[in-house]
Coordinates of N, CA and C in Angstrom, one line a residue:
X957 N 71.8 -43.5 -77.6 CA 72.5 -42.3 -77.9 C 71.4 -40.7 -77.9
X958 N 70.2 -41.2 -77.5 CA 69.4 -40.0 -77.4 C 69.2 -39.3 -75.9
X959 N 69.2 -39.9 -75.0 CA 68.9 -39.4 -73.4 C 70.5 -38.6 -73.5
X960 N 72.1 -39.1 -73.8 CA 72.7 -38.3 -73.4 C 72.7 -36.8 -74.5
X961 N 72.4 -36.8 -75.5 CA 72.2 -35.9 -76.8 C 71.4 -35.0 -76.3
X962 N 70.1 -35.7 -75.4 CA 69.1 -34.6 -74.8 C 70.0 -33.8 -73.8
X963 N 70.3 -34.1 -73.1 CA 70.8 -33.8 -71.7 C 71.9 -32.3 -72.2
X964 N 72.8 -33.0 -73.5 CA 74.0 -32.0 -73.4 C 73.0 -30.7 -74.4
X965 N 72.2 -31.4 -75.2 CA 71.7 -30.2 -75.6 C 71.1 -28.7 -75.1
X966 N 71.0 -28.7 -74.1 CA 70.3 -27.8 -73.2 C 68.9 -27.4 -73.2
X967 N 68.2 -28.1 -74.4 CA 66.8 -27.8 -74.8 C 66.0 -28.5 -73.6
X968 N 64.7 -28.0 -73.2 CA 63.7 -28.8 -72.7 C 63.8 -30.0 -72.2
X969 N 64.2 -30.7 -71.3 CA 64.2 -32.3 -71.8 C 62.9 -33.0 -71.0
X970 N 61.9 -32.3 -70.2 CA 60.8 -33.2 -69.4 C 59.8 -33.3 -70.6
X971 N 59.8 -32.8 -71.4 CA 58.8 -33.6 -72.7 C 59.5 -33.7 -73.9
X972 N 59.4 -34.5 -74.7 CA 60.0 -34.7 -75.8 C 59.3 -36.1 -76.8
X973 N 59.6 -35.6 -78.1 CA 58.6 -36.8 -78.9 C 60.4 -37.3 -79.7
X974 N 60.6 -38.5 -79.5 CA 61.9 -39.5 -80.4 C 60.9 -39.4 -81.7
X975 N 61.3 -39.0 -82.8 CA 60.6 -39.0 -84.3 C 62.1 -40.2 -85.2
X976 N 63.2 -40.0 -84.5 CA 63.6 -40.9 -85.2 C 64.2 -40.9 -86.5
X977 N 64.1 -41.6 -87.7 CA 65.2 -41.2 -88.9 C 63.3 -41.0 -89.9
X978 N 63.8 -39.3 -90.3 CA 62.4 -39.0 -91.0 C 62.3 -40.0 -92.5
X979 N 61.6 -40.1 -93.1 CA 60.9 -40.7 -94.1 C 62.0 -40.1 -95.3
X980 N 63.1 -41.0 -96.1 CA 63.4 -40.4 -97.2 C 62.8 -39.6 -98.1
X981 N 61.8 -40.5 -98.9 CA 60.9 -39.7 -99.8 C 60.0 -39.5 -99.4
X982 N 58.9 -40.5 -99.7 CA 57.5 -40.7 -99.4 C 56.9 -40.5 -98.3
X983 N 55.9 -39.2 -97.9 CA 55.7 -38.6 -96.4 C 56.8 -37.8 -95.8
X984 N 57.6 -37.4 -96.1 CA 58.7 -36.6 -95.7 C 58.3 -35.4 -95.0
X985 N 57.8 -34.5 -96.6 CA 57.1 -33.3 -96.2 C 55.6 -32.7 -95.1
X986 N 55.1 -34.4 -95.1 CA 54.2 -34.4 -94.7 C 53.9 -34.7 -93.0
X987 N 55.2 -35.6 -92.8 CA 55.8 -35.6 -91.6 C 56.1 -34.1 -91.0
X988 N 57.0 -33.4 -91.5 CA 57.6 -32.2 -91.0 C 56.6 -31.2 -90.4
X989 N 55.6 -31.2 -92.2 CA 54.6 -30.0 -91.9 C 53.7 -30.1 -90.5
X990 N 53.5 -32.0 -90.3 CA 52.7 -32.3 -88.7 C 53.6 -31.8 -87.3
X991 N 55.0 -31.6 -87.7 CA 56.0 -31.1 -86.7 C 55.7 -29.8 -86.4
X992 N 55.2 -29.0 -87.4 CA 56.0 -27.8 -87.5 C 55.3 -27.0 -85.9
X993 N 54.0 -27.2 -85.4 CA 53.3 -26.8 -84.4 C 53.4 -27.8 -83.0
X994 N 54.4 -28.6 -83.0 CA 54.6 -29.4 -81.9 C 55.7 -28.3 -81.0
X995 N 54.6 -28.6 -79.7 CA 55.9 -28.1 -78.8 C 56.5 -28.8 -77.7
X996 N 56.8 -30.4 -78.1 CA 57.7 -31.3 -77.0 C 59.1 -30.5 -78.1
X997 N 60.1 -30.9 -77.1 CA 61.4 -30.9 -77.9 C 61.5 -32.6 -78.6
X998 N 62.1 -32.5 -80.1 CA 61.8 -33.6 -80.7 C 63.3 -33.8 -81.0
X999 N 63.2 -34.8 -80.9 CA 64.6 -35.7 -81.7 C 64.6 -36.7 -83.2
X1000 N 65.7 -36.9 -83.6 CA 65.8 -37.2 -84.5 C 67.1 -38.1 -84.8
X1001 N 66.9 -38.9 -85.6 CA 68.3 -39.3 -85.7 C 68.9 -39.2 -87.7
X1002 N 69.9 -38.7 -87.7 CA 70.6 -38.5 -89.3 C 71.5 -39.1 -89.3
X1003 N 71.7 -39.1 -90.9 CA 73.0 -39.8 -91.2 C 73.6 -38.2 -91.5
X1004 N 75.2 -38.5 -91.8 CA 76.3 -37.4 -92.5 C 75.5 -36.7 -93.8
X1005 N 75.4 -38.1 -94.7 CA 75.0 -37.2 -95.6 C 73.5 -36.5 -96.5
X1006 N 72.6 -36.7 -95.4 CA 71.4 -35.9 -95.2 C 71.0 -34.8 -94.2
X1007 N 72.6 -34.9 -93.3 CA 72.0 -33.8 -92.3 C 71.9 -32.3 -92.7
X1008 N 72.7 -31.8 -93.9 CA 72.0 -30.6 -94.6 C 70.7 -30.3 -94.8
X1009 N 70.9 -31.9 -95.5 CA 68.9 -31.5 -96.1 C 68.1 -31.4 -95.2
X1010 N 68.2 -32.3 -93.9 CA 67.5 -31.8 -92.5 C 67.2 -30.9 -92.2
X1011 N 68.1 -30.4 -91.9 CA 68.7 -29.1 -91.4 C 67.9 -28.1 -91.9
X1012 N 68.1 -27.6 -93.1 CA 67.7 -26.6 -94.2 C 65.7 -27.2 -94.2
X1013 N 65.9 -28.3 -94.3 CA 64.2 -28.5 -94.3 C 63.4 -28.5 -92.7
X1014 N 64.3 -28.2 -91.6 CA 63.5 -27.9 -90.4 C 63.6 -26.3 -90.3
X1015 N 64.4 -25.6 -91.5 CA 64.4 -24.5 -90.9 C 63.4 -23.6 -91.9
X1016 N 62.9 -24.8 -93.3 CA 61.3 -23.8 -93.7 C 60.1 -24.7 -93.0
X1017 N 60.5 -25.6 -92.3 CA 59.1 -26.2 -92.1 C 59.2 -25.4 -90.3
X1018 N 60.1 -25.2 -89.6 CA 60.0 -25.2 -88.2 C 60.6 -23.4 -88.0
X1019 N 61.0 -22.5 -88.9 CA 61.8 -21.2 -88.9 C 63.0 -21.7 -88.4
X1020 N 63.8 -20.8 -88.8 CA 65.7 -21.0 -89.2 C 66.0 -20.5 -87.7
X1021 N 64.9 -19.7 -86.5 CA 66.1 -19.1 -85.6 C 65.1 -20.0 -84.4
X1022 N 64.6 -21.5 -84.9 CA 64.4 -22.4 -83.8 C 65.9 -23.5 -83.4
X1023 N 65.7 -23.1 -82.1 CA 66.7 -23.8 -81.5 C 67.1 -25.5 -81.9
X1024 N 68.3 -25.5 -81.9 CA 68.6 -26.7 -82.3 C 69.8 -27.3 -81.4
X1025 N 70.1 -28.7 -81.1 CA 71.4 -29.2 -81.0 C 72.2 -30.2 -81.6
X1026 N 72.9 -30.6 -82.6 CA 73.6 -31.8 -83.1 C 75.0 -32.3 -82.7
X1027 N 74.3 -33.5 -82.3 CA 75.1 -34.2 -81.6 C 76.2 -35.4 -82.6
X1028 N 77.1 -35.6 -82.2 CA 77.9 -36.4 -83.1 C 78.6 -38.2 -82.4
X1029 N 78.2 -38.9 -83.1 CA 79.4 -39.8 -82.3 C 79.2 -39.8 -81.3
X1030 N 78.2 -39.9 -79.9 CA 78.0 -40.1 -78.6 C 78.4 -41.1 -78.1
X1031 N 79.7 -41.3 -77.3 CA 80.0 -41.7 -76.4 C 81.7 -42.8 -77.1
X1032 N 81.7 -42.1 -78.4 CA 83.5 -42.6 -78.8 C 84.1 -41.3 -78.8
X1033 N 85.4 -41.9 -79.7 CA 86.6 -40.6 -79.4 C 86.2 -39.3 -79.8
X1034 N 85.6 -39.2 -81.0 CA 85.1 -37.8 -81.8 C 83.8 -37.2 -81.4
X1035 N 83.5 -37.6 -80.4 CA 82.3 -37.2 -79.5 C 82.1 -35.4 -79.9
X1036 N 80.9 -34.9 -80.3 CA 80.4 -33.6 -80.5 C 79.1 -33.1 -80.2
X1037 N 78.7 -31.8 -79.9 CA 78.0 -31.4 -80.1 C 78.0 -30.3 -80.3
X1038 N 77.1 -29.5 -81.2 CA 76.9 -28.7 -81.8 C 75.3 -27.6 -81.9
X1039 N 75.8 -26.6 -80.7 CA 74.1 -25.6 -80.9 C 74.0 -24.4 -81.0
X1040 N 72.7 -23.6 -81.3 CA 72.5 -22.8 -81.9 C 71.2 -22.9 -82.8
X1041 N 71.2 -21.5 -83.3 CA 69.6 -21.6 -84.1 C 70.0 -22.5 -85.2
X1042 N 68.8 -23.1 -86.1 CA 68.7 -23.9 -87.2 C 69.6 -23.4 -88.4
X1043 N 69.6 -21.6 -88.8 CA 70.3 -21.2 -89.3 C 72.0 -20.8 -89.2
X1044 N 72.1 -20.8 -88.0 CA 73.6 -21.1 -87.4 C 74.0 -22.7 -87.9
X1045 N 73.5 -23.8 -87.5 CA 74.1 -24.8 -87.6 C 74.9 -25.3 -89.3
X1046 N 73.3 -24.8 -90.0 CA 73.6 -24.9 -91.3 C 74.9 -24.3 -92.0
X1047 N 75.3 -22.8 -91.5 CA 76.0 -22.7 -92.3 C 77.7 -23.7 -91.1
X1048 N 77.3 -23.9 -89.9 CA 78.5 -24.3 -89.5 C 78.8 -26.0 -90.3
X1049 N 77.8 -26.5 -91.0 CA 77.4 -28.0 -91.0 C 78.1 -27.2 -92.9
X1050 N 77.8 -26.4 -93.6 CA 78.1 -26.3 -94.5 C 80.0 -25.9 -94.9
X1051 N 80.7 -25.4 -93.5 CA 81.9 -24.8 -93.5 C 82.9 -26.1 -93.3
X1052 N 82.1 -27.2 -92.3 CA 82.5 -28.2 -91.8 C 81.6 -29.4 -91.9
X1053 N 82.5 -30.0 -92.9 CA 81.4 -31.7 -93.5 C 81.3 -32.6 -92.6
X1054 N 79.9 -32.9 -92.3 CA 79.1 -34.0 -91.2 C 80.1 -35.4 -91.5
X1055 N 80.3 -35.7 -90.0 CA 80.8 -36.6 -90.5 C 80.6 -37.6 -88.9
X1056 N 79.8 -39.4 -89.4 CA 79.8 -39.9 -88.0 C 78.0 -39.6 -88.2
X1057 N 77.5 -40.4 -87.2 CA 76.2 -40.9 -87.0 C 75.5 -39.3 -86.7
X1058 N 74.5 -39.3 -86.5 CA 73.6 -37.3 -85.7 C 72.3 -38.2 -85.0
X1059 N 72.2 -37.4 -83.6 CA 71.1 -37.1 -82.7 C 71.1 -35.4 -83.2
X1060 N 69.5 -35.3 -83.8 CA 69.4 -33.8 -83.7 C 68.1 -33.7 -82.6
X1061 N 68.5 -32.7 -81.6 CA 67.2 -32.1 -81.1 C 67.0 -31.2 -81.6
X1062 N 65.5 -30.7 -81.5 CA 64.8 -29.1 -81.6 C 63.7 -28.8 -80.8
X1063 N 63.9 -27.6 -80.8 CA 63.3 -27.1 -79.7 C 61.8 -26.9 -80.3
X1064 N 60.9 -27.3 -79.2 CA 59.3 -27.5 -79.6 C 58.9 -26.1 -79.9
X1065 N 57.6 -25.8 -80.6 CA 57.3 -24.4 -81.0 C 56.8 -23.9 -79.7
X1066 N 57.3 -22.5 -79.3 CA 57.2 -21.9 -78.2 C 55.5 -20.7 -78.4
X1067 N 54.9 -21.1 -79.7 CA 54.0 -20.3 -79.7 C 53.7 -19.3 -79.0
X1068 N 54.4 -17.9 -79.6 CA 54.6 -17.1 -79.2 C 53.5 -15.4 -79.6

């Protein structure tokens, strides 16, 4: 699922880091803190009931203006990809209940 998700994300796909599922409790904040300065595109898997929590934590650690793409149900009937800033996607998934399994693609830190 990660290859189609990164292709449709519109984010740089020449260098990326596959992070999979974040730890649920122990080590989660440490992991996010360690990824804050990552300049490669990052790929995460997430379940629907933790999607908003993860996006909110991404905003806290990566900045709410960081570009992100969230794809669900890749290669299935209800396939969907939503792109924008982390803040925009938090609003989207607050208004539209997350369903299905998700691939989250987060743009790397641009070090401006």
